């Protein structure tokens, strides 16, 4: 059973969905240019054990197409407002890519709200070369359209094998990406490109799981290991043969890895290489 709706947060309408209301509370935040449905494959595997709240970030999906500069603290405030709206006093939090940065910021500023934290395909501690690369992608996005950015990014997101085996999924992703508002996409991408908490993640106090694809160039295994070193007592999983979009390419593996951590299951998985 699922509930959905829109919540007005200081003039921004946020589209949300809640599945599996009987379980432990879990808030999931998607990445830049994405939408709540990106969590479908994970949520359908977790909703029997968790109350899974997904939503469209401002400027995305069916939420308000807010113009102007975006700030990460606005994303954090809107996430908390939605959690309050569905009755989550404290909750588990999972963030993917930009959502992982929002999750980091929320953990740093509102630790009292969190039970456990999951950071998926999330950046931290970019090198000068990596900072230049993401700023270059931001500049290219500002000078082009969404379809050009999508074409240039597809092979950073998904393996060629997955693309070849799933043409219908690739076509759907292309259609959804083309629906993005260019100005909103750029505003959100700027937050992704310019935000880095790599120097202060040792201040995160809740139990944390860090997950990324072994072949992810943007949220690399090096970054995952840096986060693992900084966040005391954290766990890490490097998923073999995967790139950035692990929610799309490997939802079952992601859901199992998250569930084991969130439910306290301690068992090794042959499909996951623990760093």
Coordinates of C-alpha atoms in Angstrom, one line a residue:
X1 CA 0.0 0.0 0.0
X2 CA 1.4 3.4 -0.9
X3 CA 0.5 7.0 -0.2
X4 CA 1.5 10.0 -2.2
X5 CA 0.9 13.7 -2.5
X6 CA 2.5 17.1 -2.7
X7 CA 3.7 19.2 0.3
X8 CA 4.0 23.0 0.1
X9 CA 7.3 23.9 1.8
X10 CA 7.6 27.7 1.8
X11 CA 6.1 27.9 -1.7
X12 CA 7.9 24.9 -3.1
X13 CA 5.6 22.0 -3.9
X14 CA 7.4 18.7 -3.3
X15 CA 6.0 15.5 -4.9
X16 CA 6.4 12.5 -2.5
X17 CA 5.5 8.8 -2.1
X18 CA 5.4 6.6 1.0
X19 CA 5.5 2.8 0.7
X20 CA 5.4 0.1 3.3
X21 CA 4.2 2.2 6.3
X22 CA 4.5 -0.6 8.8
X23 CA 8.3 -0.8 8.7
X24 CA 11.3 1.2 10.0
X25 CA 11.4 4.7 8.6
X26 CA 13.7 5.2 5.6
X27 CA 14.1 8.4 3.6
X28 CA 15.7 8.1 0.1
X29 CA 17.1 11.1 -1.9
X30 CA 17.8 10.8 -5.6
X31 CA 20.5 12.4 -7.7
X32 CA 20.7 15.4 -10.0
X33 CA 18.4 15.3 -13.0
X34 CA 16.6 12.3 -11.6
X35 CA 13.2 11.7 -9.9
X36 CA 11.7 9.6 -7.1
X37 CA 11.1 6.6 -9.5
X38 CA 14.8 6.1 -9.7
X39 CA 14.4 4.3 -6.3
X40 CA 11.6 2.0 -7.6
X41 CA 13.8 -1.1 -7.9
X42 CA 15.2 -0.6 -4.4
X43 CA 12.0 0.4 -2.8
X44 CA 10.0 -2.5 -4.0
X45 CA 12.5 -4.8 -2.4
X46 CA 12.6 -2.9 0.9
X47 CA 8.9 -1.9 1.5
X48 CA 8.0 -5.1 3.3
X49 CA 10.6 -4.2 6.0
X50 CA 10.7 -0.4 5.8
X51 CA 8.4 2.6 5.4
X52 CA 10.2 4.1 2.4
X53 CA 9.8 7.8 1.6
X54 CA 10.9 8.9 -1.8
X55 CA 10.4 12.3 -3.3
X56 CA 11.3 14.6 -6.2
X57 CA 13.8 17.2 -5.3
X58 CA 12.9 20.9 -6.1
X59 CA 13.3 21.4 -9.8
X60 CA 12.9 17.7 -10.6
X61 CA 10.0 15.4 -11.6
X62 CA 6.6 16.6 -10.4
X63 CA 8.0 19.0 -7.8
X64 CA 8.1 22.8 -8.4
X65 CA 10.4 24.0 -11.2
X66 CA 12.0 26.5 -9.0
X67 CA 14.2 29.0 -10.8
X68 CA 17.3 30.7 -9.5
X69 CA 20.3 29.5 -7.4
X70 CA 19.9 26.3 -5.3
X71 CA 21.6 25.8 -2.0
X72 CA 22.2 22.5 -0.3
X73 CA 20.7 23.7 3.0
X74 CA 17.4 24.3 1.1
X75 CA 17.5 20.6 0.0
X76 CA 18.1 19.6 3.6
X77 CA 15.3 21.7 5.0
X78 CA 12.8 20.3 2.4
X79 CA 13.9 16.7 3.2
X80 CA 13.2 17.3 6.9
X81 CA 9.9 19.0 6.2
X82 CA 8.8 15.9 4.3
X83 CA 10.0 13.6 7.0
X84 CA 8.0 15.6 9.5
X85 CA 4.9 15.5 7.2
X86 CA 4.8 11.7 7.2
X87 CA 5.5 11.4 10.9
X88 CA 9.2 10.4 10.9
X89 CA 10.7 11.9 14.1
X90 CA 13.9 10.0 13.5
X91 CA 14.7 7.9 10.4
X92 CA 17.3 6.0 8.3
X93 CA 18.6 8.1 5.4
X94 CA 19.9 7.0 2.1
X95 CA 21.2 9.4 -0.6
X96 CA 22.5 8.7 -4.1
X97 CA 25.0 11.1 -5.7
X98 CA 23.7 14.6 -5.1
X99 CA 21.3 13.0 -2.7
X100 CA 24.4 11.6 -0.9
X101 CA 25.8 15.1 -0.5
X102 CA 22.4 16.3 0.9
X103 CA 22.5 13.3 3.2
X104 CA 26.0 14.2 4.4
X105 CA 24.9 17.7 5.1
X106 CA 21.8 16.6 7.0
X107 CA 24.0 14.2 9.1
X108 CA 26.4 17.0 9.9
X109 CA 23.7 19.5 10.9
X110 CA 20.8 17.4 12.2
X111 CA 22.4 14.3 13.7
X112 CA 19.6 14.0 16.2
X113 CA 17.2 13.1 13.4
X114 CA 19.1 10.1 12.1
X115 CA 19.2 6.5 12.9
X116 CA 21.5 5.1 10.2
X117 CA 23.0 6.7 7.1
X118 CA 23.7 5.2 3.7
X119 CA 25.8 7.1 1.1
X120 CA 25.5 5.7 -2.4
X121 CA 27.7 6.8 -5.3
X122 CA 28.6 9.9 -3.3
X123 CA 31.6 12.3 -3.7
X124 CA 34.0 13.5 -1.0
X125 CA 37.6 14.8 -1.1
X126 CA 37.8 15.6 -4.8
X127 CA 41.4 16.1 -6.1
X128 CA 42.2 19.3 -8.1
X129 CA 41.9 17.3 -11.3
X130 CA 38.5 15.9 -10.2
X131 CA 37.3 19.4 -9.3
X132 CA 38.3 20.7 -12.7
X133 CA 36.6 17.8 -14.4
X134 CA 33.2 18.3 -12.7
X135 CA 33.4 22.1 -13.3
X136 CA 34.1 21.3 -16.9
X137 CA 30.9 19.2 -17.1
X138 CA 29.0 22.0 -15.4
X139 CA 30.2 24.5 -18.0
X140 CA 29.4 22.1 -20.8
X141 CA 25.9 21.6 -19.4
X142 CA 25.4 25.3 -19.2
X143 CA 26.4 25.7 -22.9
X144 CA 24.4 22.8 -24.3
X145 CA 21.0 21.1 -23.8
X146 CA 19.9 18.2 -21.7
X147 CA 20.0 15.7 -24.5
X148 CA 23.7 16.5 -25.3
X149 CA 24.6 16.1 -21.6
X150 CA 22.7 12.8 -21.4
X151 CA 24.5 11.4 -24.4
X152 CA 27.9 12.5 -23.1
X153 CA 27.2 11.0 -19.6
X154 CA 25.5 7.7 -20.4
X155 CA 28.7 5.6 -20.4
X156 CA 29.8 7.2 -17.1
X157 CA 26.5 6.1 -15.6
X158 CA 25.9 2.6 -17.0
X159 CA 28.0 -0.2 -18.4
X160 CA 27.8 -1.0 -22.1
X161 CA 26.6 -4.5 -21.3
X162 CA 23.6 -3.1 -19.4
X163 CA 22.9 -0.5 -22.2
X164 CA 23.0 -3.2 -24.8
X165 CA 20.7 -5.6 -22.9
X166 CA 18.2 -3.0 -21.8
X167 CA 17.3 -0.7 -24.7
X168 CA 13.9 0.0 -23.3
X169 CA 15.3 1.3 -20.0
X170 CA 17.9 3.4 -21.9
X171 CA 15.1 4.9 -24.0
X172 CA 13.0 5.6 -20.9
X173 CA 16.0 7.3 -19.2
X174 CA 16.5 9.5 -22.3
X175 CA 12.8 10.5 -22.4
X176 CA 12.8 11.4 -18.7
X177 CA 16.1 13.3 -19.0
X178 CA 14.7 15.3 -21.9
X179 CA 11.8 16.4 -19.7
X180 CA 14.1 18.1 -17.2
X181 CA 14.0 21.9 -17.0
X182 CA 17.5 23.0 -18.2
X183 CA 17.7 25.9 -15.7
X184 CA 16.7 23.6 -12.8
X185 CA 19.1 20.9 -13.9
X186 CA 22.0 23.4 -14.0
X187 CA 21.1 24.9 -10.6
X188 CA 21.1 21.4 -9.0
X189 CA 24.3 20.3 -10.9
X190 CA 26.1 23.4 -9.6
X191 CA 25.4 22.2 -6.0
X192 CA 26.8 18.8 -7.0
X193 CA 29.8 20.3 -8.6
X194 CA 30.7 22.8 -5.9
X195 CA 29.9 20.9 -2.7
X196 CA 32.5 18.8 -0.9
X197 CA 32.5 17.8 2.8
X198 CA 35.6 15.7 2.5
X199 CA 37.4 17.6 5.3
X200 CA 34.8 17.3 8.0
X201 CA 33.1 13.9 7.6
X202 CA 34.7 12.8 10.9
X203 CA 32.0 14.9 12.5
X204 CA 29.3 12.4 11.4
X205 CA 28.3 10.3 14.4
X206 CA 25.6 7.9 13.2
X207 CA 26.3 4.4 11.9
X208 CA 27.1 4.8 8.2
X209 CA 27.4 2.6 5.1
X210 CA 29.3 3.8 2.1
X211 CA 28.6 2.1 -1.3
X212 CA 29.9 2.8 -4.8
X213 CA 30.6 1.0 -8.1
X214 CA 34.1 -0.3 -8.6
X215 CA 34.2 1.5 -12.0
X216 CA 32.5 4.7 -10.9
X217 CA 34.7 7.6 -12.2
X218 CA 32.9 10.4 -10.4
X219 CA 32.1 8.9 -7.0
X220 CA 35.2 6.7 -7.1
X221 CA 36.3 3.9 -4.8
X222 CA 39.1 6.2 -3.7
X223 CA 36.5 8.6 -2.4
X224 CA 34.5 5.8 -0.8
X225 CA 37.6 4.7 1.1
X226 CA 38.4 8.3 2.2
X227 CA 34.8 8.6 3.6
X228 CA 35.2 5.2 5.3
X229 CA 38.5 6.4 6.9
X230 CA 36.9 9.6 8.1
X231 CA 33.5 8.4 9.4
X232 CA 34.3 6.4 12.6
X233 CA 33.0 2.9 12.6
X234 CA 31.6 3.1 9.0
X235 CA 31.1 0.2 6.7
X236 CA 32.0 0.1 3.0
X237 CA 31.0 -1.9 0.0
X238 CA 32.5 -1.6 -3.4
X239 CA 30.2 -3.2 -6.0
X240 CA 32.2 -5.0 -8.8
X241 CA 31.7 -4.2 -12.5
X242 CA 29.4 -1.3 -11.9
X243 CA 29.7 2.4 -12.7
X244 CA 27.7 5.4 -11.2
X245 CA 24.0 4.5 -11.7
X246 CA 23.8 1.5 -9.3
X247 CA 20.1 2.2 -8.5
X248 CA 19.3 1.5 -12.1
X249 CA 21.8 -1.2 -13.0
X250 CA 21.8 -3.2 -9.7
X251 CA 18.7 -2.4 -7.6
X252 CA 18.6 -5.9 -6.0
X253 CA 22.2 -5.8 -4.9
X254 CA 21.8 -2.3 -3.6
X255 CA 18.6 -3.2 -1.7
X256 CA 20.2 -6.3 -0.2
X257 CA 23.4 -4.4 0.8
X258 CA 21.3 -1.6 2.4
X259 CA 18.9 -4.0 4.2
X260 CA 21.8 -6.0 5.7
X261 CA 23.3 -2.8 7.1
X262 CA 20.1 -1.2 8.3
X263 CA 18.8 -4.4 9.9
X264 CA 22.1 -5.3 11.4
X265 CA 22.7 -8.5 9.4
X266 CA 26.4 -9.4 9.5
X267 CA 27.1 -11.7 6.6
X268 CA 29.4 -11.6 3.7
X269 CA 28.0 -11.5 0.2
X270 CA 29.8 -13.2 -2.6
X271 CA 28.6 -10.5 -5.0
X272 CA 30.1 -7.7 -3.0
X273 CA 33.8 -7.0 -2.5
X274 CA 34.3 -5.3 0.8
X275 CA 37.2 -2.9 0.8

